[in-house]
mmCIF file of C-alpha atoms and ligand atoms in Angstrom:
data_model
loop_
_atom_site.group_PDB
_atom_site.id
_atom_site.type_symbol
_atom_site.label_atom_id
_atom_site.label_comp_id
_atom_site.label_asym_id
_atom_site.label_seq_id
_atom_site.Cartn_x
_atom_site.Cartn_y
_atom_site.Cartn_z
ATOM 1 C CA LYS A 1 35.355 -19.925 -2.857
ATOM 2 C CA GLU A 2 33.403 -17.402 -0.824
ATOM 3 C CA GLU A 3 31.921 -15.574 -3.809
ATOM 4 C CA GLU A 4 30.597 -18.858 -5.136
ATOM 5 C CA MET A 5 29.160 -19.924 -1.769
ATOM 6 C CA ALA A 6 27.299 -16.748 -0.866
ATOM 7 C CA ALA A 7 23.772 -16.914 -2.240
ATOM 8 C CA ALA A 8 22.253 -13.459 -2.648
ATOM 9 C CA THR A 9 19.103 -12.960 -0.590
ATOM 10 C CA PRO A 10 16.267 -12.458 -3.077
ATOM 11 C CA THR A 11 14.605 -9.042 -2.938
ATOM 12 C CA LEU A 12 11.460 -8.638 -0.858
ATOM 13 C CA TYR A 13 9.687 -8.134 -4.217
ATOM 14 C CA ALA A 14 10.774 -11.589 -5.398
ATOM 15 C CA ARG A 15 9.941 -13.206 -2.046
ATOM 16 C CA LEU A 16 6.443 -11.672 -2.123
ATOM 17 C CA GLY A 17 5.920 -13.274 -5.535
ATOM 18 C CA GLY A 18 6.383 -10.344 -7.910
ATOM 19 C CA VAL A 19 3.828 -8.054 -9.498
ATOM 20 C CA ASP A 20 0.989 -10.604 -9.724
ATOM 21 C CA ALA A 21 1.131 -11.400 -6.014
ATOM 22 C CA ILE A 22 1.479 -7.714 -5.093
ATOM 23 C CA SER A 23 -1.497 -6.819 -7.321
ATOM 24 C CA ALA A 24 -3.627 -9.466 -5.611
ATOM 25 C CA VAL A 25 -2.670 -8.104 -2.174
ATOM 26 C CA VAL A 26 -3.434 -4.528 -3.300
ATOM 27 C CA ASP A 27 -6.883 -5.558 -4.589
ATOM 28 C CA GLU A 28 -7.682 -7.337 -1.316
ATOM 29 C CA PHE A 29 -6.335 -4.334 0.637
ATOM 30 C CA ILE A 30 -8.477 -1.843 -1.318
ATOM 31 C CA GLY A 31 -11.560 -3.997 -0.686
ATOM 32 C CA ARG A 32 -10.846 -4.025 3.043
ATOM 33 C CA VAL A 33 -10.207 -0.271 3.154
ATOM 34 C CA ALA A 34 -13.461 0.412 1.279
ATOM 35 C CA ALA A 35 -15.390 -1.629 3.877
ATOM 36 C CA ASN A 36 -13.551 -0.163 6.899
ATOM 37 C CA PRO A 37 -15.707 2.392 8.801
ATOM 38 C CA ASP A 38 -12.531 4.167 10.008
ATOM 39 C CA MET A 39 -11.778 5.030 6.361
ATOM 40 C CA ALA A 40 -15.210 6.446 5.469
ATOM 41 C CA ARG A 41 -14.248 10.010 6.422
ATOM 42 C CA THR A 42 -11.207 10.340 4.179
ATOM 43 C CA PHE A 43 -12.194 8.008 1.338
ATOM 44 C CA LYS A 44 -15.699 9.431 0.777
ATOM 45 C CA PRO A 45 -14.848 11.122 -2.578
ATOM 46 C CA LEU A 46 -13.270 7.911 -3.878
ATOM 47 C CA LEU A 47 -16.113 5.717 -2.595
ATOM 48 C CA ASP A 48 -18.708 8.071 -4.130
ATOM 49 C CA GLU A 49 -16.963 7.844 -7.515
ATOM 50 C CA VAL A 50 -16.757 4.048 -7.275
ATOM 51 C CA GLY A 51 -20.453 3.976 -6.350
ATOM 52 C CA ALA A 52 -21.253 5.925 -9.506
ATOM 53 C CA GLN A 53 -18.722 4.392 -11.932
ATOM 54 C CA GLY A 54 -17.797 1.016 -10.475
ATOM 55 C CA ALA A 55 -14.483 -0.538 -11.494
ATOM 56 C CA SER A 56 -13.962 2.088 -14.217
ATOM 57 C CA SER A 57 -13.598 4.874 -11.597
ATOM 58 C CA PRO A 58 -10.439 6.833 -12.583
ATOM 59 C CA LYS A 59 -9.654 7.517 -8.901
ATOM 60 C CA LEU A 60 -9.810 3.791 -8.146
ATOM 61 C CA ILE A 61 -7.685 2.788 -11.148
ATOM 62 C CA SER A 62 -5.097 5.451 -10.354
ATOM 63 C CA LEU A 63 -4.904 4.534 -6.655
ATOM 64 C CA ARG A 64 -4.565 0.823 -7.499
ATOM 65 C CA ASN A 65 -1.770 1.454 -10.022
ATOM 66 C CA ASN A 66 0.018 3.837 -7.665
ATOM 67 C CA LEU A 67 -0.109 1.355 -4.774
ATOM 68 C CA ILE A 68 1.211 -1.491 -6.950
ATOM 69 C CA ASP A 69 4.063 0.737 -8.206
ATOM 70 C CA GLN A 70 4.823 2.068 -4.730
ATOM 71 C CA ILE A 71 4.975 -1.365 -3.090
ATOM 72 C CA GLY A 72 6.848 -2.791 -6.095
ATOM 73 C CA GLU A 73 9.493 -0.082 -6.018
ATOM 74 C CA ALA A 74 9.826 -0.101 -2.212
ATOM 75 C CA SER A 75 10.355 -3.864 -2.197
ATOM 76 C CA GLY A 76 13.040 -3.835 -4.906
ATOM 77 C CA GLY A 77 10.936 -4.504 -8.000
ATOM 78 C CA PRO A 78 11.257 -2.799 -11.403
ATOM 79 C CA GLN A 79 8.249 -0.477 -10.876
ATOM 80 C CA LYS A 80 8.635 3.288 -10.569
ATOM 81 C CA TYR A 81 6.113 5.117 -8.376
ATOM 82 C CA LYS A 82 4.742 8.076 -10.359
ATOM 83 C CA GLY A 83 2.149 9.398 -7.883
ATOM 84 C CA LYS A 84 2.347 12.310 -5.507
ATOM 85 C CA ASP A 85 4.797 12.195 -2.622
ATOM 86 C CA MET A 86 3.173 10.984 0.613
ATOM 87 C CA VAL A 87 2.918 14.435 2.243
ATOM 88 C CA THR A 88 1.268 15.991 -0.831
ATOM 89 C CA ALA A 89 -1.065 13.005 -1.377
ATOM 90 C CA HIS A 90 -2.478 13.284 2.164
ATOM 91 C CA LYS A 91 -2.280 17.049 2.750
ATOM 92 C CA GLY A 92 -5.352 18.569 4.389
ATOM 93 C CA MET A 93 -6.781 15.188 5.400
ATOM 94 C CA ASN A 94 -5.673 15.510 9.045
ATOM 95 C CA ILE A 95 -5.232 11.730 9.199
ATOM 96 C CA THR A 96 -5.044 10.482 12.804
ATOM 97 C CA THR A 97 -2.817 7.779 14.269
ATOM 98 C CA VAL A 98 -5.951 5.679 14.840
ATOM 99 C CA GLU A 99 -6.851 5.952 11.136
ATOM 100 C CA PHE A 100 -3.280 5.172 10.103
ATOM 101 C CA ASN A 101 -3.116 2.060 12.285
ATOM 102 C CA SER A 102 -6.524 0.945 11.085
ATOM 103 C CA LEU A 103 -5.322 1.115 7.466
ATOM 104 C CA ALA A 104 -2.125 -0.741 8.358
ATOM 105 C CA GLY A 105 -4.376 -3.413 9.896
ATOM 106 C CA ASN A 106 -6.188 -3.741 6.563
ATOM 107 C CA LEU A 107 -2.856 -4.323 4.806
ATOM 108 C CA SER A 108 -1.866 -6.866 7.451
ATOM 109 C CA GLY A 109 -5.183 -8.680 6.922
ATOM 110 C CA ALA A 110 -4.674 -8.700 3.144
ATOM 111 C CA LEU A 111 -1.170 -10.189 3.557
ATOM 112 C CA ASP A 112 -2.580 -12.857 5.893
ATOM 113 C CA LYS A 113 -5.307 -13.707 3.411
ATOM 114 C CA PHE A 114 -2.574 -14.713 0.932
ATOM 115 C CA SER A 115 -0.527 -16.444 3.666
ATOM 116 C CA VAL A 116 2.465 -14.141 3.198
ATOM 117 C CA PRO A 117 5.073 -15.477 5.670
ATOM 118 C CA THR A 118 5.880 -13.526 8.842
ATOM 119 C CA ALA A 119 9.328 -12.333 7.677
ATOM 120 C CA GLU A 120 8.014 -10.792 4.444
ATOM 121 C CA LYS A 121 4.911 -9.432 6.171
ATOM 122 C CA THR A 122 7.011 -7.734 8.867
ATOM 123 C CA GLU A 123 9.399 -6.260 6.276
ATOM 124 C CA LEU A 124 6.594 -4.722 4.250
ATOM 125 C CA LEU A 125 4.695 -3.432 7.302
ATOM 126 C CA THR A 126 7.929 -1.859 8.564
ATOM 127 C CA VAL A 127 8.282 0.060 5.293
ATOM 128 C CA ILE A 128 4.660 1.209 5.603
ATOM 129 C CA ALA A 129 5.112 2.238 9.254
ATOM 130 C CA SER A 130 8.132 4.362 8.261
ATOM 131 C CA LEU A 131 5.802 6.537 6.145
ATOM 132 C CA GLN A 132 3.629 7.496 9.130
ATOM 133 C CA PRO A 133 5.346 10.878 9.814
ATOM 134 C CA MET A 134 4.631 11.920 6.204
ATOM 135 C CA ILE A 135 0.946 10.951 6.406
ATOM 136 C CA VAL A 136 -0.459 11.547 9.916
ATOM 137 C CA GLY A 137 -1.505 15.080 10.859
ATOM 138 C CA LYS A 138 -0.878 16.693 7.455
HETATM 139 C C1 HEM B 1 1.558 4.072 4.810
HETATM 140 C C2 HEM B 1 0.285 4.154 4.535
HETATM 141 C C3 HEM B 1 -0.233 4.778 3.265
HETATM 142 C C4 HEM B 1 0.228 4.677 1.993
HETATM 143 C C5 HEM B 1 1.437 3.886 1.493
HETATM 144 C C6 HEM B 1 -0.651 5.470 1.159
HETATM 145 C C7 HEM B 1 -0.511 5.618 -0.206
HETATM 146 C C8 HEM B 1 -1.287 6.438 -0.993
HETATM 147 C C9 HEM B 1 -1.091 6.652 -2.397
HETATM 148 C C10 HEM B 1 0.013 6.038 -3.246
HETATM 149 C C11 HEM B 1 -2.039 7.516 -2.812
HETATM 150 C C12 HEM B 1 -2.244 8.051 -4.242
HETATM 151 C C13 HEM B 1 -1.397 9.282 -4.488
HETATM 152 C C14 HEM B 1 -1.692 9.870 -5.858
HETATM 153 O O1 HEM B 1 -2.808 9.747 -6.346
HETATM 154 O O2 HEM B 1 -0.782 10.482 -6.453
HETATM 155 C C15 HEM B 1 -2.867 7.824 -1.665
HETATM 156 C C16 HEM B 1 -3.980 8.634 -1.698
HETATM 157 C C17 HEM B 1 -4.890 8.693 -0.672
HETATM 158 N N1 HEM B 1 -4.728 8.232 0.611
HETATM 159 FE FE1 HEM B 1 -3.155 7.187 1.280
HETATM 160 N N2 HEM B 1 -1.617 6.026 1.933
HETATM 161 C C18 HEM B 1 -1.398 5.628 3.228
HETATM 162 C C19 HEM B 1 -2.159 5.959 4.336
HETATM 163 C C20 HEM B 1 -3.400 6.554 4.270
HETATM 164 C C21 HEM B 1 -4.334 6.688 5.381
HETATM 165 C C22 HEM B 1 -4.037 6.213 6.811
HETATM 166 C C23 HEM B 1 -5.448 7.280 4.880
HETATM 167 C C24 HEM B 1 -6.746 7.651 5.559
HETATM 168 C C25 HEM B 1 -7.071 7.334 6.776
HETATM 169 C C26 HEM B 1 -5.221 7.541 3.474
HETATM 170 C C27 HEM B 1 -6.110 8.149 2.632
HETATM 171 C C28 HEM B 1 -5.876 8.455 1.311
HETATM 172 C C29 HEM B 1 -6.846 9.104 0.445
HETATM 173 C C30 HEM B 1 -8.256 9.508 0.828
HETATM 174 C C31 HEM B 1 -6.235 9.253 -0.806
HETATM 175 C C32 HEM B 1 -6.850 9.873 -2.071
HETATM 176 C C33 HEM B 1 -7.511 8.756 -2.873
HETATM 177 C C34 HEM B 1 -8.150 9.314 -4.129
HETATM 178 O O3 HEM B 1 -9.297 9.743 -4.077
HETATM 179 O O4 HEM B 1 -7.500 9.319 -5.171
HETATM 180 N N3 HEM B 1 -3.972 7.086 3.136
HETATM 181 N N4 HEM B 1 -2.385 7.168 -0.569
#
């Protein structure tokens, strides 16, 4: 019967490998962003706090948790994003398209590092790209 034949496509969250895999990608992504000269302008307060407090920096811990929740929720996982909406989180930063694309490149590199397949990589980067109007130029 048709209902027995049709296998549900697993969520993007499941195909990425769940919260452990997403956390590993987020950690790699944050490392790349921290080392990216295009990000120095906007991330200076966060980088200064990490310089002073290391891994116990509250800004770093909060950003990491928010990114894991945001990607988890957006990909169909059980997480609930509890951070600011994207416009509020980036207001006053005047983020440029160049900066946005540079950050997206850091996420792409992090996904490649863990050999995330093209289909899953494209799906996640498409979700990220859809947020651009809420982030650039605010
Ligand atoms: C689609 C791409 C992006 C996503 C999904 C994203 C996501 C986030 C999230 C979840 C937060 C934390 C919000 C909160 O604390 O409530 C945040 C904060 C921030 N974002 Fe983004 N962001 C993106 C693009 C960018 C870009 C392109 C830049 C800079 C060039 C940027 C710079 C920042 C900075 C500086 C903070 C504040 C970090 C802190 O000190 O706590 N973001 N972003």
